[in-house]
Short mmCIF file of C-alpha atoms and ligand atoms in Angstrom, two decimals:
data_model
loop_
_atom_site.label_atom_id
_atom_site.label_comp_id
_atom_site.label_asym_id
_atom_site.label_seq_id
_atom_site.Cartn_x
_atom_site.Cartn_y
_atom_site.Cartn_z
CA UNK A 1 -0.34 29.41 -13.55
CA UNK A 2 -3.78 28.00 -12.76
CA UNK A 3 -4.51 25.87 -9.74
CA UNK A 4 -7.39 23.66 -8.60
CA UNK A 5 -9.51 24.07 -5.53
CA UNK A 6 -11.32 20.82 -4.80
CA UNK A 7 -14.05 20.40 -2.22
CA UNK A 8 -13.82 16.70 -1.44
CA UNK A 9 -16.44 14.18 -0.42
CA UNK A 10 -18.82 14.29 -3.40
CA UNK A 11 -20.00 10.99 -4.87
CA UNK A 12 -19.58 10.86 -8.65
CA UNK A 13 -22.45 9.58 -10.80
CA UNK A 14 -23.41 9.88 -14.46
CA UNK A 15 -21.90 9.19 -17.86
CA UNK A 16 -18.64 10.25 -19.46
CA UNK A 17 -16.87 9.59 -22.77
CA UNK A 18 -13.14 8.96 -23.16
CA UNK A 19 -11.28 11.26 -25.61
CA UNK A 20 -8.71 10.19 -28.18
CA UNK A 21 -5.38 8.98 -26.83
CA UNK A 22 -2.56 11.50 -26.43
CA UNK A 23 0.14 8.85 -26.64
CA UNK A 24 -1.39 7.38 -29.81
CA UNK A 25 -2.00 10.77 -31.42
CA UNK A 26 1.55 12.10 -30.97
CA UNK A 27 3.33 9.52 -33.16
CA UNK A 28 0.37 9.49 -35.60
CA UNK A 29 0.87 13.23 -36.07
CA UNK A 30 4.62 12.79 -36.55
CA UNK A 31 3.91 10.17 -39.24
CA UNK A 32 2.58 12.89 -41.58
CA UNK A 33 6.27 13.60 -42.31
CA UNK A 34 6.42 10.25 -44.16
CA UNK A 35 4.37 11.54 -47.09
CA UNK A 36 3.61 14.67 -49.12
CA UNK A 37 -0.05 13.66 -49.30
CA UNK A 38 -2.84 14.79 -46.98
CA UNK A 39 -3.48 13.00 -43.68
CA UNK A 40 -6.80 13.53 -41.91
CA UNK A 41 -6.93 12.53 -38.27
CA UNK A 42 -10.16 12.31 -36.26
CA UNK A 43 -10.62 12.19 -32.48
CA UNK A 44 -7.44 14.17 -31.72
CA UNK A 45 -7.64 15.31 -28.08
CA UNK A 46 -7.39 19.01 -27.16
CA UNK A 47 -4.25 18.96 -25.01
CA UNK A 48 -1.16 21.11 -24.62
CA UNK A 49 1.09 18.24 -25.76
CA UNK A 50 -0.90 18.05 -28.98
CA UNK A 51 -0.63 21.84 -29.55
CA UNK A 52 3.12 21.56 -28.97
CA UNK A 53 3.41 18.76 -31.52
CA UNK A 54 1.38 20.80 -34.05
CA UNK A 55 3.70 23.80 -33.51
CA UNK A 56 6.68 21.54 -34.09
CA UNK A 57 5.16 20.15 -37.28
CA UNK A 58 4.48 23.69 -38.55
CA UNK A 59 8.16 24.50 -37.98
CA UNK A 60 9.01 21.40 -39.96
CA UNK A 61 7.04 22.63 -42.98
CA UNK A 62 3.69 20.95 -42.38
CA UNK A 63 0.47 22.75 -43.27
CA UNK A 64 -1.87 22.11 -40.31
CA UNK A 65 -5.62 22.74 -40.40
CA UNK A 66 -7.40 22.39 -37.06
CA UNK A 67 -6.20 22.10 -33.47
CA UNK A 68 -8.17 19.15 -32.13
CA UNK A 69 -11.05 16.87 -33.12
CA UNK A 70 -10.52 16.55 -36.89
CA UNK A 71 -7.16 17.83 -38.14
CA UNK A 72 -5.82 17.76 -41.70
CA UNK A 73 -2.10 17.89 -42.24
CA UNK A 74 0.16 18.01 -45.28
CA UNK A 75 3.93 18.19 -45.39
CA UNK A 76 4.61 21.00 -47.91
CA UNK A 77 8.21 22.11 -47.22
CA UNK A 78 10.53 19.14 -46.87
CA UNK A 79 13.68 21.26 -46.46
CA UNK A 80 13.07 21.86 -42.76
CA UNK A 81 14.89 19.32 -40.58
CA UNK A 82 15.63 21.08 -37.27
CA UNK A 83 13.72 20.35 -34.06
CA UNK A 84 14.77 23.02 -31.56
CA UNK A 85 15.61 22.45 -27.90
CA UNK A 86 12.89 24.96 -26.88
CA UNK A 87 10.31 22.51 -28.25
CA UNK A 88 11.99 19.25 -27.25
CA UNK A 89 12.37 20.51 -23.69
CA UNK A 90 8.58 21.10 -23.42
CA UNK A 91 7.74 17.65 -24.73
CA UNK A 92 9.94 14.57 -24.94
CA UNK A 93 7.60 12.97 -27.50
CA UNK A 94 9.12 15.40 -30.06
CA UNK A 95 11.61 12.57 -30.62
CA UNK A 96 8.79 10.86 -32.61
CA UNK A 97 9.67 13.00 -35.65
CA UNK A 98 13.11 11.38 -35.92
CA UNK A 99 12.13 8.18 -37.80
CA UNK A 100 9.66 9.81 -40.22
CA UNK A 101 11.98 12.73 -41.00
CA UNK A 102 15.00 10.52 -41.57
CA UNK A 103 13.04 8.17 -43.83
CA UNK A 104 11.76 10.86 -46.19
CA UNK A 105 14.03 13.89 -45.74
CA UNK A 106 17.20 11.82 -45.25
CA UNK A 107 18.27 14.03 -42.36
CA UNK A 108 17.04 15.10 -38.93
CA UNK A 109 18.63 17.51 -36.49
CA UNK A 110 17.03 17.07 -33.10
CA UNK A 111 17.96 18.66 -29.80
CA UNK A 112 18.95 16.01 -27.26
CA UNK A 113 16.12 15.73 -24.73
CA UNK A 114 17.29 16.44 -21.20
CA UNK A 115 16.11 14.75 -17.99
CA UNK A 116 12.49 14.44 -16.99
CA UNK A 117 10.63 15.13 -13.75
CA UNK A 118 10.64 11.45 -12.86
CA UNK A 119 14.21 10.61 -13.76
CA UNK A 120 16.46 9.80 -16.62
CA UNK A 121 14.76 8.95 -19.92
CA UNK A 122 17.42 7.83 -22.39
CA UNK A 123 17.00 7.61 -26.16
CA UNK A 124 19.83 5.14 -26.83
CA UNK A 125 17.44 2.52 -28.23
CA UNK A 126 15.96 5.00 -30.75
CA UNK A 127 19.49 5.79 -31.94
CA UNK A 128 20.55 2.13 -32.00
CA UNK A 129 17.56 1.45 -34.30
CA UNK A 130 18.42 4.30 -36.68
CA UNK A 131 22.09 3.27 -36.81
CA UNK A 132 21.10 -0.33 -37.57
CA UNK A 133 19.09 0.97 -40.55
CA UNK A 134 22.22 2.74 -41.79
CA UNK A 135 22.04 6.23 -40.28
CA UNK A 136 25.11 8.06 -38.98
CA UNK A 137 24.81 10.26 -35.93
CA UNK A 138 26.92 13.20 -34.76
CA UNK A 139 26.41 15.43 -31.75
CA UNK A 140 26.76 19.19 -32.28
CA UNK A 141 26.15 21.74 -29.48
CA UNK A 142 23.39 19.69 -27.87
CA UNK A 143 21.78 18.73 -31.22
CA UNK A 144 22.09 15.31 -32.77
CA UNK A 145 22.44 15.33 -36.50
CA UNK A 146 21.18 12.08 -37.97
CA UNK A 147 21.69 11.40 -41.67
CA UNK A 148 21.05 8.49 -44.00
CA UNK A 149 21.09 8.88 -47.80
CA UNK A 150 19.34 5.48 -48.00
CA UNK A 151 17.95 3.38 -45.14
CA UNK A 152 18.40 -0.38 -45.47
CA UNK A 153 16.23 -3.01 -43.77
CA UNK A 154 17.80 -5.31 -41.19
CA UNK A 155 16.98 -7.17 -37.95
CA UNK A 156 16.98 -4.87 -34.93
CA UNK A 157 16.76 -5.85 -31.25
CA UNK A 158 14.99 -3.07 -29.32
CA UNK A 159 15.15 -4.46 -25.77
CA UNK A 160 16.62 -2.35 -22.97
CA UNK A 161 17.04 -2.81 -19.20
CA UNK A 162 13.32 -2.13 -18.64
CA UNK A 163 11.88 -3.91 -21.64
CA UNK A 164 11.25 -2.35 -25.04
CA UNK A 165 10.62 1.28 -25.90
CA UNK A 166 7.25 2.53 -27.11
CA UNK A 167 8.33 5.64 -29.02
CA UNK A 168 11.54 3.90 -30.08
CA UNK A 169 9.48 1.13 -31.69
CA UNK A 170 7.30 3.80 -33.35
CA UNK A 171 10.38 5.57 -34.70
CA UNK A 172 12.03 2.46 -36.12
CA UNK A 173 8.74 1.20 -37.56
CA UNK A 174 8.17 4.54 -39.34
CA UNK A 175 11.74 4.69 -40.67
CA UNK A 176 11.56 1.09 -41.91
CA UNK A 177 8.41 1.71 -43.97
CA UNK A 178 10.52 3.55 -46.58
CA UNK A 179 13.76 1.54 -46.12
CA UNK A 180 15.07 -0.79 -48.77
CA UNK A 181 14.07 -4.41 -48.09
CA UNK A 182 12.81 -6.09 -44.93
CA UNK A 183 13.19 -4.87 -41.35
CA UNK A 184 12.44 -7.12 -38.40
CA UNK A 185 12.04 -5.46 -35.00
CA UNK A 186 12.65 -8.01 -32.23
CA UNK A 187 11.57 -7.12 -28.69
CA UNK A 188 9.24 -4.50 -30.10
CA UNK A 189 6.91 -2.65 -27.72
CA UNK A 190 3.45 -4.30 -27.74
CA UNK A 191 1.55 -1.20 -26.56
CA UNK A 192 -1.80 -0.56 -28.29
CA UNK A 193 -0.55 2.87 -29.38
CA UNK A 194 2.07 1.07 -31.53
CA UNK A 195 -0.76 -0.96 -33.10
CA UNK A 196 -2.73 2.24 -33.76
CA UNK A 197 0.29 3.72 -35.56
CA UNK A 198 0.86 0.55 -37.57
CA UNK A 199 -2.82 0.57 -38.63
CA UNK A 200 -2.52 4.12 -39.97
CA UNK A 201 0.78 3.40 -41.72
CA UNK A 202 -0.85 0.38 -43.40
CA UNK A 203 -3.67 2.69 -44.59
CA UNK A 204 -0.95 4.93 -46.04
CA UNK A 205 0.41 1.98 -48.01
CA UNK A 206 3.04 0.54 -45.64
CA UNK A 207 3.61 -3.22 -45.39
CA UNK A 208 3.68 -4.11 -41.71
CA UNK A 209 2.90 -7.39 -39.93
CA UNK A 210 2.94 -8.31 -36.27
CA UNK A 211 2.32 -4.93 -34.57
CA UNK A 212 1.11 -5.67 -31.02
CA UNK A 213 3.52 -8.60 -30.74
CA UNK A 214 7.24 -8.46 -29.84
CA UNK A 215 8.19 -9.18 -33.48
CA UNK A 216 7.21 -6.65 -36.14
CA UNK A 217 8.07 -7.27 -39.77
CA UNK A 218 8.17 -4.31 -42.16
CA UNK A 219 8.75 -4.57 -45.91
CA UNK A 220 9.89 -1.22 -47.23
CA UNK A 221 7.94 0.51 -50.02
CA UNK A 222 8.91 3.33 -52.42
CA UNK A 223 6.49 5.92 -51.04
CA UNK A 224 3.47 6.35 -48.78
CA UNK A 225 0.21 8.12 -49.60
CA UNK A 226 -2.44 10.02 -47.67
CA UNK A 227 -4.94 8.49 -45.27
CA UNK A 228 -7.89 9.23 -43.01
CA UNK A 229 -7.67 7.73 -39.55
CA UNK A 230 -9.40 7.88 -36.14
CA UNK A 231 -7.23 7.95 -33.03
CA UNK A 232 -7.95 5.17 -30.49
CA UNK A 233 -9.50 6.12 -27.10
CA UNK A 234 -7.09 6.97 -24.27
CA UNK A 235 -6.66 3.96 -21.96
CA UNK A 236 -4.97 6.07 -19.26
CA UNK A 237 -7.78 8.65 -19.21
CA UNK A 238 -10.28 5.75 -19.13
CA UNK A 239 -8.47 4.23 -16.13
CA UNK A 240 -8.31 7.60 -14.38
CA UNK A 241 -12.10 8.10 -14.75
CA UNK A 242 -12.68 4.61 -13.36
CA UNK A 243 -10.50 5.37 -10.33
CA UNK A 244 -12.45 8.64 -9.85
CA UNK A 245 -15.67 6.64 -9.69
CA UNK A 246 -14.14 4.11 -7.29
CA UNK A 247 -12.58 6.56 -4.81
CA UNK A 248 -15.84 8.45 -4.46
CA UNK A 249 -17.88 5.26 -4.12
CA UNK A 250 -19.59 6.41 -7.27
CA UNK A 251 -21.61 4.91 -10.10
CA UNK A 252 -20.27 6.03 -13.45
CA UNK A 253 -20.80 4.81 -17.01
CA UNK A 254 -17.74 5.28 -19.18
CA UNK A 255 -18.16 5.20 -22.97
CA UNK A 256 -15.31 4.49 -25.42
CA UNK A 257 -13.51 2.50 -22.74
CA UNK A 258 -10.79 0.55 -24.60
CA UNK A 259 -11.48 -2.62 -22.61
CA UNK A 260 -9.43 -4.91 -24.81
CA UNK A 261 -6.17 -3.18 -24.01
CA UNK A 262 -6.95 -2.66 -20.31
CA UNK A 263 -7.14 -6.22 -19.08
CA UNK A 264 -4.30 -5.84 -16.52
CA UNK A 265 -6.05 -2.74 -15.13
CA UNK A 266 -9.48 -4.39 -15.01
CA UNK A 267 -7.87 -7.39 -13.29
CA UNK A 268 -6.47 -5.17 -10.50
CA UNK A 269 -9.82 -3.35 -10.17
CA UNK A 270 -11.46 -6.72 -9.78
CA UNK A 271 -8.99 -7.73 -7.07
CA UNK A 272 -9.54 -4.49 -5.16
CA UNK A 273 -13.34 -4.75 -5.33
CA UNK A 274 -14.04 -2.20 -8.05
CA UNK A 275 -16.59 -3.59 -10.51
CA UNK A 276 -16.04 -2.73 -14.18
CA UNK A 277 -19.04 -4.21 -15.94
CA UNK A 278 -19.41 -4.19 -19.71
CA UNK A 279 -22.90 -3.00 -20.64
CA UNK A 280 -23.00 -4.77 -24.00
CA UNK A 281 -20.60 -7.68 -24.57
CA UNK A 282 -21.25 -7.48 -28.33
CA UNK A 283 -19.94 -3.92 -28.57
CA UNK A 284 -16.47 -3.32 -30.14
CA UNK A 285 -14.15 -4.07 -27.25
CA UNK A 286 -11.94 -1.04 -27.98
CA UNK A 287 -14.98 1.24 -27.63
CA UNK A 288 -16.89 -0.46 -24.82
CA UNK A 289 -19.40 1.16 -22.48
CA UNK A 290 -18.67 0.08 -18.90
CA UNK A 291 -20.34 0.79 -15.60
CA UNK A 292 -17.95 1.34 -12.68
CA UNK A 293 -19.14 0.77 -9.10
CA UNK A 294 -17.37 -0.56 -6.03
CA UNK A 295 -17.77 -2.92 -3.15
CA UNK A 296 -18.40 -1.36 0.29
CA UNK A 297 -14.94 -2.33 1.51
CA UNK A 298 -12.00 -2.11 -0.89
CA UNK A 299 -9.29 -4.79 -0.60
CA UNK A 300 -5.54 -4.22 -0.72
CA UNK A 301 -3.50 -5.68 -3.56
CA UNK A 302 -0.08 -5.89 -5.23
CA UNK A 303 0.70 -3.96 -8.40
CA UNK A 304 3.85 -4.17 -10.50
CA UNK A 305 4.09 -1.88 -13.50
CA UNK A 306 5.27 -3.61 -16.67
CA UNK A 307 5.32 -3.10 -20.42
CA UNK A 308 1.99 -3.90 -22.13
CA UNK A 309 0.04 -6.14 -21.63
CA UNK A 310 1.16 -5.71 -18.01
CA UNK A 311 -0.08 -2.97 -15.69
CA UNK A 312 0.80 0.48 -17.18
CA UNK A 313 3.18 2.80 -15.38
CA UNK A 314 0.93 5.70 -16.44
CA UNK A 315 -1.77 4.48 -14.01
CA UNK A 316 0.53 3.70 -11.08
CA UNK A 317 0.04 7.04 -9.31
CA UNK A 318 -3.78 6.96 -9.69
CA UNK A 319 -3.94 3.43 -8.24
CA UNK A 320 -1.79 4.53 -5.32
CA UNK A 321 -4.52 7.01 -4.42
CA UNK A 322 -7.16 4.30 -4.78
CA UNK A 323 -5.24 1.92 -2.54
CA UNK A 324 -5.10 4.54 0.22
CA UNK A 325 -8.81 3.69 0.63
CA UNK A 326 -8.37 -0.11 0.70
CA UNK A 327 -8.44 -1.84 4.06
CA UNK A 328 -4.95 -3.27 4.58
CA UNK A 329 -1.45 -3.04 3.14
CA UNK A 330 -0.83 -2.89 -0.61
CA UNK A 331 2.50 -3.13 -2.41
CA UNK A 332 3.22 -1.08 -5.56
CA UNK A 333 6.43 -1.75 -7.50
CA UNK A 334 7.49 0.49 -10.39
CA UNK A 335 9.48 -1.41 -13.02
CA UNK A 336 9.48 1.12 -15.85
CA UNK A 337 10.59 4.37 -14.19
CA UNK A 338 12.19 3.61 -10.80
CA UNK A 339 11.89 7.25 -9.68
CA UNK A 340 8.29 7.86 -10.72
CA UNK A 341 7.07 8.56 -7.18
CA UNK A 342 6.77 12.36 -7.01
CA UNK A 343 3.18 11.96 -5.80
CA UNK A 344 4.24 10.04 -2.67
CA UNK A 345 5.31 13.11 -0.68
CA UNK A 346 2.21 15.07 -1.73
CA UNK A 347 -0.22 12.26 -0.89
CA UNK A 348 1.55 11.97 2.47
CA UNK A 349 0.73 15.65 3.08
CA UNK A 350 -2.92 14.61 2.75
CA UNK A 351 -2.56 11.93 5.40
CA UNK A 352 -1.71 8.90 3.21
CA UNK A 353 0.35 6.29 4.98
CA UNK A 354 3.06 5.44 2.43
CA UNK A 355 6.52 3.99 2.87
CA UNK A 356 8.92 3.94 -0.03
CA UNK A 357 11.74 1.42 -0.34
CA UNK A 358 13.54 2.13 -3.64
CA UNK A 359 11.11 1.36 -6.44
CA UNK A 360 8.49 -0.13 -4.11
CA UNK A 361 5.89 1.68 -2.02
CA UNK A 362 3.87 0.08 0.76
CA UNK A 363 0.45 1.68 0.99
CA UNK A 364 -1.18 1.22 4.38
CA UNK A 365 -4.76 1.92 3.47
CA UNK A 366 -7.85 2.70 5.42
CA UNK A 367 -7.05 6.19 6.75
CA UNK A 368 -9.29 9.07 5.69
CA UNK A 369 -7.32 11.53 3.53
CA UNK A 370 -7.59 15.17 4.51
CA UNK A 371 -7.61 18.13 2.12
CA UNK A 372 -4.30 20.03 1.95
CA UNK A 373 -2.38 22.38 -0.35
CA UNK A 374 -0.29 20.15 -2.64
CA UNK A 375 1.78 20.61 -5.77
CA UNK A 376 1.55 18.72 -9.06
CA UNK A 377 4.90 17.58 -10.37
CA UNK A 378 4.22 15.49 -13.48
CA UNK A 379 1.18 14.56 -15.52
CA UNK A 380 0.07 11.33 -13.85
CA UNK A 381 1.16 12.45 -10.36
CA UNK A 382 -1.17 15.46 -10.83
CA UNK A 383 -4.03 13.12 -11.72
CA UNK A 384 -3.44 11.12 -8.53
CA UNK A 385 -3.71 14.33 -6.48
CA UNK A 386 -6.99 15.31 -8.14
CA UNK A 387 -8.36 11.85 -7.31
CA UNK A 388 -7.15 12.19 -3.74
CA UNK A 389 -8.77 15.63 -3.51
CA UNK A 390 -12.12 14.20 -4.72
CA UNK A 391 -12.17 11.65 -1.90
CA UNK A 392 -10.50 13.68 0.84
CA UNK A 393 -12.31 15.38 3.67
CA UNK A 394 -12.26 19.16 3.20
CA UNK A 395 -10.55 21.34 0.64
CA UNK A 396 -7.50 20.46 -1.46
CA UNK A 397 -5.62 23.00 -3.55
CA UNK A 398 -3.35 21.71 -6.29
CA UNK A 399 -0.85 24.08 -7.85
CA UNK A 400 1.06 23.62 -11.16
CA UNK A 401 -1.92 21.99 -12.89
CA UNK A 402 -0.36 22.87 -16.25
CA UNK A 403 1.09 19.35 -15.96
CA UNK A 404 -2.44 17.95 -15.84
CA UNK A 405 -3.52 19.87 -18.95
CA UNK A 406 -0.83 18.06 -20.94
CA UNK A 407 -2.81 14.82 -20.78
CA UNK A 408 -6.40 15.53 -19.59
CA UNK A 409 -8.65 17.96 -21.40
CA UNK A 410 -10.40 20.20 -18.86
CA UNK A 411 -10.54 17.39 -16.31
CA UNK A 412 -12.42 19.61 -13.85
CA UNK A 413 -15.29 20.18 -16.33
CA UNK A 414 -15.65 16.44 -16.93
CA UNK A 415 -15.57 15.55 -13.24
CA UNK A 416 -17.87 18.44 -12.25
CA UNK A 417 -20.45 17.12 -14.73
CA UNK A 418 -20.37 13.91 -12.68
CA UNK A 419 -20.92 15.79 -9.42
CA UNK A 420 -17.43 16.84 -8.33
CA UNK A 421 -16.73 20.31 -6.99
CA UNK A 422 -13.51 21.50 -8.61
CA UNK A 423 -12.74 25.11 -9.32
CA UNK A 424 -9.97 26.22 -11.68
CA UNK A 425 -8.53 29.38 -10.20
CA UNK A 426 -6.03 31.79 -11.70
CA UNK A 427 -2.61 31.90 -10.15
CA UNK A 428 -2.74 35.60 -9.24
CA UNK A 429 -4.92 34.68 -6.32
CA UNK A 430 -3.02 31.48 -5.59
CA UNK A 431 -1.27 32.48 -2.39
CA UNK A 432 -4.36 34.26 -1.03
CA UNK A 433 -6.62 31.31 -1.88
CA UNK A 434 -4.32 28.73 -0.35
CA UNK A 435 -4.00 30.93 2.73
CA UNK A 436 -7.79 31.32 2.98
CA UNK A 437 -8.22 27.57 2.41
CA UNK A 438 -5.82 26.90 5.24
CA UNK A 439 -7.76 29.34 7.42
CA UNK A 440 -11.04 27.62 6.55
CA UNK A 441 -9.58 24.23 7.38
CA UNK A 442 -8.26 25.53 10.70
CA UNK A 443 -11.70 26.94 11.42
CA UNK A 444 -13.34 23.63 10.47
CA UNK A 445 -10.97 21.83 12.83
CA UNK A 446 -11.79 24.19 15.67
CA UNK A 447 -15.53 24.08 15.07
CA UNK A 448 -16.28 20.63 16.57
CA UNK A 449 -14.25 21.28 19.70
CA UNK A 450 -15.99 24.63 20.15
CA UNK A 451 -19.39 23.01 19.88
CA UNK A 452 -18.29 20.34 22.34
CA UNK A 453 -17.28 23.05 24.77
CA UNK A 454 -20.58 24.77 24.15
CA UNK A 455 -22.46 21.49 24.70
CA UNK A 456 -20.54 20.83 27.91
CA UNK A 457 -21.55 24.23 29.21
CA UNK A 458 -25.24 23.64 28.65
N1 EPU B 1 14.40 3.40 -22.39
C1 EPU B 1 15.73 3.16 -22.58
N2 EPU B 1 16.29 3.61 -23.75
C2 EPU B 1 15.58 4.25 -24.71
C3 EPU B 1 14.20 4.48 -24.49
C4 EPU B 1 13.63 4.03 -23.31
O1 EPU B 1 16.40 2.57 -21.75
O2 EPU B 1 16.14 4.61 -25.74
C5 EPU B 1 13.76 2.92 -21.13
C6 EPU B 1 13.09 4.05 -20.36
O3 EPU B 1 13.99 4.72 -19.50
C7 EPU B 1 12.01 3.32 -19.61
C8 EPU B 1 11.60 2.22 -20.59
O4 EPU B 1 12.68 2.09 -21.50
O5 EPU B 1 12.53 2.71 -18.46
C9 EPU B 1 10.34 2.52 -21.36
O6 EPU B 1 10.41 3.80 -21.96
P1 EPU B 1 9.70 4.11 -23.35
O7 EPU B 1 10.73 4.46 -24.34
O8 EPU B 1 8.79 2.99 -23.68
O9 EPU B 1 8.87 5.41 -23.01
P2 EPU B 1 8.41 6.47 -24.09
O10 EPU B 1 8.14 5.80 -25.36
O11 EPU B 1 9.35 7.61 -24.09
C10 EPU B 1 5.85 6.31 -23.68
C11 EPU B 1 4.76 7.20 -23.17
C12 EPU B 1 4.92 7.39 -21.67
C13 EPU B 1 4.85 6.03 -20.99
C14 EPU B 1 5.94 5.12 -21.57
C15 EPU B 1 5.91 3.72 -21.02
C16 EPU B 1 4.31 8.65 -25.03
C17 EPU B 1 4.32 10.02 -25.61
N3 EPU B 1 4.84 8.50 -23.85
O12 EPU B 1 7.07 6.98 -23.41
O13 EPU B 1 3.79 8.16 -21.26
O14 EPU B 1 5.04 6.17 -19.62
O15 EPU B 1 5.79 5.05 -23.02
O16 EPU B 1 4.67 3.12 -21.29
O17 EPU B 1 3.81 7.74 -25.65
C18 EPU B 1 2.60 9.69 -19.93
O18 EPU B 1 1.70 9.67 -20.79
O19 EPU B 1 2.44 10.18 -18.79
C19 EPU B 1 3.90 9.09 -20.23
C20 EPU B 1 5.01 9.37 -19.58
#
């Protein structure tokens, strides 16, 4: 597996564009199962999660043309209903095919997703929604078999202990488009990716009102047609680029910054002393160009992750890195995934001063991070380590960057174009490189004391 070797301490400057959103594209792709007409999607990011979803769709009888950018898809064999564990275990978002498949093919057999790197991720709300629409569910050797000869609209409450569910809302919304009568989703997820999906479904002929609010009303139709649609920009990638500019004291212009759905993030940047300035206030606020710079001294803050429009859990790890450079104590509380703190131990290896108390971490900022060999453990944790490596003194090596490739397309190429020094190395030389990096760092540590000794002798 590849790993990164990052020489820290370079200031980032220049211009970068945000790709299409992974978390919007995945349910949009799954929605092709709702029709036998052609769907053309533009701005699909080139990521491993997208390739996995395309492989799954091919197994489910979809003719797929293209891998990223513009992709055309058409469901041609509607007899396939099985989503294998081998695929579900690589990507939990495979569950997005449940609603579309059930609505049109009347049956879906989906392997139960197991645990996830950052804790339990149940699917009870997805299943509650399908049952409310009239589906029956049986569990067979790790597969759930979900059947419904005819789905019937009803009122469904989708709230759970941590708020609503994004992919659960997407699943129920898709299923309800072809159900008989009216479905009302109460406590629906308000995430912009749900709005993106609703917009495409409406283009396909669905009758949906209220997406983006906690109450979505869907009036079922007989069938859906084809559509052409452009995936929204990725708000998490946009936020990650902005943190990269801030931790390196850089000056970066970010195009296609979905400002309108990042207000909680921009608010925290503002509090910390990172300036996110819109270049043209008349520009479409989902495709804004912003300039990111920072104050000389960053301020500590409090962050609590919440469902949208609150601060997104998918940027928690990246902001933890940023707050390591603020002067004072910050408090980060994770309210969506209580265990999503795999980056804490790795950042600590780089000299971060972090104390975890359950789902809260106190970040005592102001210490200079030092390059170290660290290991990526999930997608956003990996991003936080790359950001730490950019700002750290010396060399950082990050292993298991396959996690990063799931959600950031060639992040090193993008950041290098802004002035970073990141090398993607092949794993065969991993141990040797990490060992030589360690040796270099040891040498660098010795060097000043040697010169002091030399100076003292003179
Ligand atoms: N939950 C339940 N029951 C369910 C489903 C969810 O209790 O049936 C709980 C979860 O355990 C969690 C909360 O509800 O505490 C929210 O989970 P949600 O279902 O909204 O997550 P998801 O839809 O599976 C999407 C993103 C995640 C992102 C979350 C939260 C995709 C493909 N994934 O997951 O993105 O963290 O919403 O915003 O859209 C990532 O990109 O790194 C990532 C993990």
